[in-house]
Coordinates of C-alpha atoms and ligand atoms in Angstrom, one line a residue:
X1 CA 0.0 0.0 0.0
X2 CA 1.4 3.4 -0.8
X3 CA 1.9 6.0 1.9
X4 CA -1.1 8.1 0.9
X5 CA -3.4 5.1 1.0
X6 CA -2.0 4.0 4.3
X7 CA -2.5 7.5 5.9
X8 CA -6.0 7.8 4.4
X9 CA -7.0 4.6 6.1
X10 CA -5.8 5.9 9.4
X11 CA -7.3 9.4 8.9
X12 CA -10.7 7.7 8.0
X13 CA -10.5 5.7 11.3
X14 CA -9.6 8.9 13.3
X15 CA -12.5 10.8 11.8
X16 CA -15.2 8.1 11.7
X17 CA -14.6 7.0 15.3
X18 CA -13.9 10.6 16.5
X19 CA -10.6 9.6 18.0
X20 CA -9.4 13.1 18.5
X21 CA -11.0 16.4 19.3
X22 CA -9.8 20.0 19.2
X23 CA -7.9 20.8 22.4
X24 CA -7.0 17.1 23.2
X25 CA -3.7 16.4 24.8
X26 CA -2.9 13.0 23.5
X27 CA -0.1 10.9 25.0
X28 CA 1.4 8.4 22.6
X29 CA 2.7 5.3 24.4
X30 CA 6.1 4.7 22.8
X31 CA 8.0 1.4 23.2
X32 CA 10.6 2.2 20.6
X33 CA 9.1 -0.2 18.2
X34 CA 7.7 0.4 14.7
X35 CA 4.0 0.3 15.6
X36 CA 4.1 3.0 18.3
X37 CA 6.4 5.1 16.0
X38 CA 3.8 4.7 13.2
X39 CA 1.0 6.0 15.4
X40 CA 3.1 8.9 16.5
X41 CA 3.9 10.0 13.0
X42 CA 0.4 9.3 11.7
X43 CA -1.2 11.5 14.4
X44 CA 1.3 14.2 13.7
X45 CA 0.5 14.2 10.0
X46 CA -3.2 14.2 10.8
X47 CA -2.7 17.2 13.0
X48 CA -0.8 19.0 10.3
X49 CA -3.1 18.1 7.4
X50 CA -6.5 18.1 8.9
X51 CA -5.8 20.7 11.5
X52 CA -8.0 19.6 14.4
X53 CA -5.5 21.3 16.7
X54 CA -4.6 18.9 19.5
X55 CA -1.4 18.4 21.4
X56 CA 0.8 15.2 21.0
X57 CA 3.2 14.1 23.8
X58 CA 5.4 11.1 23.6
X59 CA 5.4 8.8 26.7
X60 CA 8.0 6.2 27.3
X61 CA 8.6 3.8 30.3
X62 CA 12.2 3.0 30.8
X63 CA 12.2 -0.5 32.2
X64 CA 15.6 -0.2 33.8
X65 CA 16.9 -3.4 32.3
X66 CA 19.9 -4.1 30.0
X67 CA 19.2 -2.4 26.7
X68 CA 16.7 0.1 28.2
X69 CA 19.1 3.0 27.6
X70 CA 19.5 2.2 24.0
X71 CA 15.7 1.9 23.6
X72 CA 15.2 5.2 25.3
X73 CA 17.7 6.8 22.9
X74 CA 15.7 5.6 19.9
X75 CA 12.5 6.9 21.4
X76 CA 14.1 10.3 22.0
X77 CA 15.2 10.3 18.4
X78 CA 11.7 9.5 17.2
X79 CA 10.2 12.4 19.2
X80 CA 12.9 14.7 18.0
X81 CA 12.1 13.8 14.4
X82 CA 8.4 14.2 15.1
X83 CA 9.0 17.5 16.9
X84 CA 7.0 16.4 20.0
X85 CA 7.8 16.6 23.7
X86 CA 8.7 13.3 25.4
X87 CA 8.0 12.3 28.9
X88 CA 10.1 9.4 30.2
X89 CA 9.2 7.4 33.3
X90 CA 12.1 5.5 34.7
X91 CA 11.2 2.4 36.8
X92 CA 14.6 2.1 38.5
X93 CA 14.5 5.8 39.6
X94 CA 11.1 5.1 41.2
X95 CA 12.4 2.1 43.0
X96 CA 10.6 -0.5 40.8
X97 CA 12.7 -3.5 39.9
X98 CA 10.9 -5.8 37.4
X99 CA 13.2 -8.7 38.0
X100 CA 12.8 -8.5 41.8
X101 CA 9.1 -8.2 41.7
X102 CA 8.8 -11.2 39.4
X103 CA 11.0 -13.3 41.6
X104 CA 9.2 -12.3 44.8
X105 CA 5.7 -13.0 43.3
X106 CA 6.9 -16.0 41.3
X107 CA 5.3 -14.6 38.2
X108 CA 6.7 -14.5 34.7
X109 CA 8.5 -11.2 34.2
X110 CA 6.6 -10.3 31.0
X111 CA 3.3 -10.7 33.0
X112 CA 4.7 -8.3 35.6
X113 CA 6.0 -5.9 33.0
X114 CA 2.5 -5.9 31.4
X115 CA 0.7 -5.0 34.6
X116 CA 3.2 -2.3 35.5
X117 CA 3.1 -0.7 32.1
X118 CA -0.7 -0.7 31.8
X119 CA -1.0 0.9 35.3
X120 CA 1.6 3.6 34.6
X121 CA 0.4 4.3 31.1
X122 CA -2.9 5.4 32.6
X123 CA -1.8 7.0 35.8
X124 CA 1.2 9.2 34.7
X125 CA -0.2 10.7 31.5
X126 CA -3.5 11.4 33.4
X127 CA -1.6 13.2 36.2
X128 CA 0.1 15.2 33.5
X129 CA -3.1 16.4 32.0
X130 CA -3.6 13.9 29.1
X131 CA -7.1 13.6 27.8
X132 CA -6.4 10.3 25.9
X133 CA -3.7 7.8 25.4
X134 CA -2.9 6.4 21.9
X135 CA -1.4 3.0 21.4
X136 CA 0.2 1.2 18.5
X137 CA -2.3 -1.7 18.5
X138 CA -2.9 -2.5 14.8
X139 CA -5.5 -4.6 12.9
X140 CA -3.4 -7.8 12.8
X141 CA -2.9 -7.6 16.6
X142 CA -6.6 -7.1 17.1
X143 CA -7.7 -10.0 14.8
X144 CA -5.2 -12.5 16.3
X145 CA -6.2 -11.5 19.8
X146 CA -9.9 -11.7 18.8
X147 CA -9.5 -15.2 17.2
X148 CA -7.5 -16.5 20.2
X149 CA -10.1 -15.3 22.7
X150 CA -13.0 -16.7 20.6
X151 CA -11.2 -20.1 20.4
X152 CA -10.6 -20.0 24.2
X153 CA -14.3 -19.1 24.7
X154 CA -13.2 -16.0 26.5
X155 CA -15.7 -13.3 25.5
X156 CA -15.0 -10.8 28.3
X157 CA -12.6 -8.8 26.1
X158 CA -14.9 -8.4 23.1
X159 CA -16.4 -5.2 24.4
X160 CA -13.0 -3.6 24.3
X161 CA -12.2 -4.4 20.6
X162 CA -12.8 -0.9 19.2
X163 CA -10.7 1.9 17.8
X164 CA -11.8 4.0 20.8
X165 CA -12.2 2.5 24.2
X166 CA -14.1 5.3 25.9
X167 CA -14.0 5.6 29.6
X168 CA -16.7 7.1 31.9
X169 CA -14.4 6.6 34.9
X170 CA -12.7 10.0 35.6
X171 CA -9.5 8.2 36.5
X172 CA -9.3 6.0 33.5
X173 CA -8.1 7.6 30.3
X174 CA -9.8 6.9 27.0
X175 CA -7.6 4.8 24.8
X176 CA -7.4 5.3 21.1
X177 CA -6.1 2.9 18.4
X178 CA -5.7 4.9 15.2
X179 CA -4.0 1.8 13.5
X180 CA -7.1 -0.3 14.0
X181 CA -7.5 -0.9 10.2
X182 CA -3.8 -1.2 9.1
X183 CA -1.4 -4.0 9.7
X184 CA 2.1 -4.5 11.1
X185 CA 3.8 -4.7 7.7
X186 CA 2.2 -1.5 6.5
X187 CA 3.4 0.2 9.8
X188 CA 6.9 -1.0 9.1
X189 CA 6.9 0.3 5.6
X190 CA 5.6 3.7 6.7
X191 CA 8.2 4.3 9.3
X192 CA 11.0 2.9 7.1
X193 CA 9.9 5.3 4.3
X194 CA 10.1 8.2 6.7
X195 CA 13.5 7.2 7.8
X196 CA 12.4 6.8 11.5
X197 CA 14.6 4.5 13.6
X198 CA 12.9 1.8 15.7
X199 CA 13.9 -1.2 17.7
X200 CA 12.9 -4.8 17.5
X201 CA 11.0 -6.1 20.5
X202 CA 13.7 -8.8 20.8
X203 CA 16.1 -6.1 22.1
X204 CA 14.6 -6.6 25.6
X205 CA 16.8 -9.1 27.5
X206 CA 13.6 -10.9 28.7
X207 CA 12.3 -11.4 25.2
X208 CA 13.3 -15.1 25.4
X209 CA 10.7 -15.5 28.1
X210 CA 7.9 -14.9 25.6
X211 CA 9.4 -16.4 22.5
X212 CA 6.9 -19.2 22.4
X213 CA 4.0 -16.8 22.6
X214 CA 5.7 -14.7 20.0
X215 CA 6.1 -17.6 17.6
X216 CA 2.5 -18.6 18.1
X217 CA 1.3 -15.1 17.3
X218 CA 3.5 -15.1 14.2
X219 CA 1.8 -18.3 13.0
X220 CA -1.6 -16.6 13.4
X221 CA -0.3 -13.6 11.6
X222 CA 0.6 -15.9 8.7
X223 CA -2.8 -17.5 8.7
X224 CA -4.7 -14.1 8.5
X225 CA -2.2 -12.9 5.8
X226 CA -3.0 -16.0 3.8
X227 CA -6.7 -15.5 4.2
X228 CA -6.3 -11.9 3.1
X229 CA -4.5 -12.9 0.0
X230 CA -7.1 -15.6 -0.8
X231 CA -10.0 -13.3 -0.1
X232 CA -8.9 -9.7 -0.4
X233 CA -10.8 -7.4 2.1
X234 CA -11.0 -10.3 4.6
X235 CA -9.2 -8.4 7.4
X236 CA -11.2 -5.2 7.0
X237 CA -14.5 -7.0 6.9
X238 CA -13.7 -9.1 10.0
X239 CA -12.4 -5.9 11.8
X240 CA -15.7 -4.2 11.0
X241 CA -17.6 -7.2 12.3
X242 CA -15.5 -7.2 15.5
X243 CA -16.4 -3.6 16.1
X244 CA -20.1 -4.4 15.6
X245 CA -19.8 -7.4 17.9
X246 CA -18.1 -5.3 20.6
X247 CA -21.3 -3.3 20.9
X248 CA -23.1 -6.4 22.1
X249 CA -20.5 -7.0 24.8
X250 CA -20.4 -3.7 26.5
X251 CA -18.0 -4.0 29.4
X252 CA -20.0 -5.1 32.5
X253 CA -17.3 -4.7 35.1
X254 CA -18.0 -1.7 37.2
X255 CA -14.6 -0.3 38.0
X256 CA -13.9 0.5 41.7
X257 CA -11.0 2.4 43.1
X258 CA -8.0 0.6 44.6
X259 CA -8.1 0.8 48.4
X260 CA -4.4 1.5 48.5
X261 CA -3.6 3.8 45.6
X262 CA -7.0 4.9 44.5
X263 CA -6.5 3.9 40.9
X264 CA -9.3 2.2 38.9
X265 CA -9.5 -1.5 39.3
X266 CA -12.1 -4.3 39.3
X267 CA -10.7 -5.8 42.5
X268 CA -10.4 -4.4 46.0
X269 CA -6.6 -3.9 45.6
X270 CA -5.2 -3.4 42.1
X271 CA -2.7 -5.7 40.5
X272 CA 0.0 -3.1 40.6
X273 CA -0.3 -2.7 44.4
X274 CA -0.5 -6.4 44.9
X275 CA 2.7 -7.0 42.9
X276 CA 4.8 -4.2 44.2
X277 CA 3.6 -4.4 47.8
X278 CA 2.7 -0.8 47.7
X279 CA 1.3 0.7 50.8
X280 CA -0.8 3.9 51.4
X281 CA 2.4 5.8 52.3
X282 CA 4.4 4.8 49.3
X283 CA 5.7 7.6 47.1
X284 CA 4.3 6.4 43.7
Ligands
LIG301 FE1 8.3 -6.4 29.0 FE2 10.6 -7.2 27.9 FE3 8.7 -9.0 28.4 FE4 8.4 -7.2 26.5 S1 9.9 -8.9 26.5 S2 6.9 -7.8 28.1 S3 9.4 -5.4 27.3 S4 9.9 -7.8 29.9
LIG302 ZN1 -3.5 0.1 43.7

C-alpha cells in the first residue's frame, strides 16, 4: 500500500470514530518499536493536514533493564524527528525493579511488565493532563487476539475491541487505536519510508521468556495474511464485524478504586499494588 493510501485509512479511522477532538492532549505510548512510532507520525500528519489542533506528547517507560538506555535513545530520536515533547518514566529511579518483583511474586517477568506498564500508562499521563492515550495496536494484533479469545471461549474482552475504548471513569483515560485498520507490515513500511529509527522487541533481555507466545502469534499472523491474499478485504470485513460485535459485549465490570492507591481496578486492591507491595504511604 502506498503511503497516501495508508494514511488515508488511518485518517478515516480517526474521523469516523472521533478519536481526536480539538484541544485534546494525547499521550502516545512509545515502546521504541515500529507500531508505536507509526501511530506517533500518523497522528502528527493528521494534526498538520486536517488541522484539528490537538497536542501530542510522547510517553515512554524505561524498564531499567539491560538495553533500556538504547531503547530510550531511539524513542528520543523518534520524538525529536516528530517535533514532539517526550515524557520518560524510569522504573529504576522510582524504585521499581521488574526482576525482583517477578521473583518475589513467582510470576513470569513479562506478565509483571504488562501489569506495571498498563498501570503507569494510565496514571502518569492522566496526572500530566492527558485527555487520551494512543497505542500502536494494529489490525493484525486485534484480529489475532480476537480469534484466540473466541477459540478460548473468553468473551470478556470483546467489548473492548474498538478503535476507541471510551471511559466514563474519571481516573481511566480513553484509549485510542488509530492503527485499527492497518497491519504490522504497513506500519513498518511507513516508518521505514520516513527514515524513522525503531527497535525490534527482541532487544529486551527478557524477550526469550515470551518467545513461544511470539512464535504462536506469528503463526496466526501468517494465517490471517493467507486468508487476506485468498479473499482480499477479509481483514477489513472481519475488523468491522469485530467492532459491531463489541457493541453487544459492553463492558460489564463496574470499576472500583483501589483501596491503596485509588487507581481504577475491578478488585479491592489493584494488580500493581499487589505485585509491588505498595502501601498507602508509598511515594508512587
Ligand atoms: Fe516487558 Fe521485555 Fe517481556 Fe516485552 S519482553 S513484556 S518489554 S519484559
Ligand atoms: Zn492500587
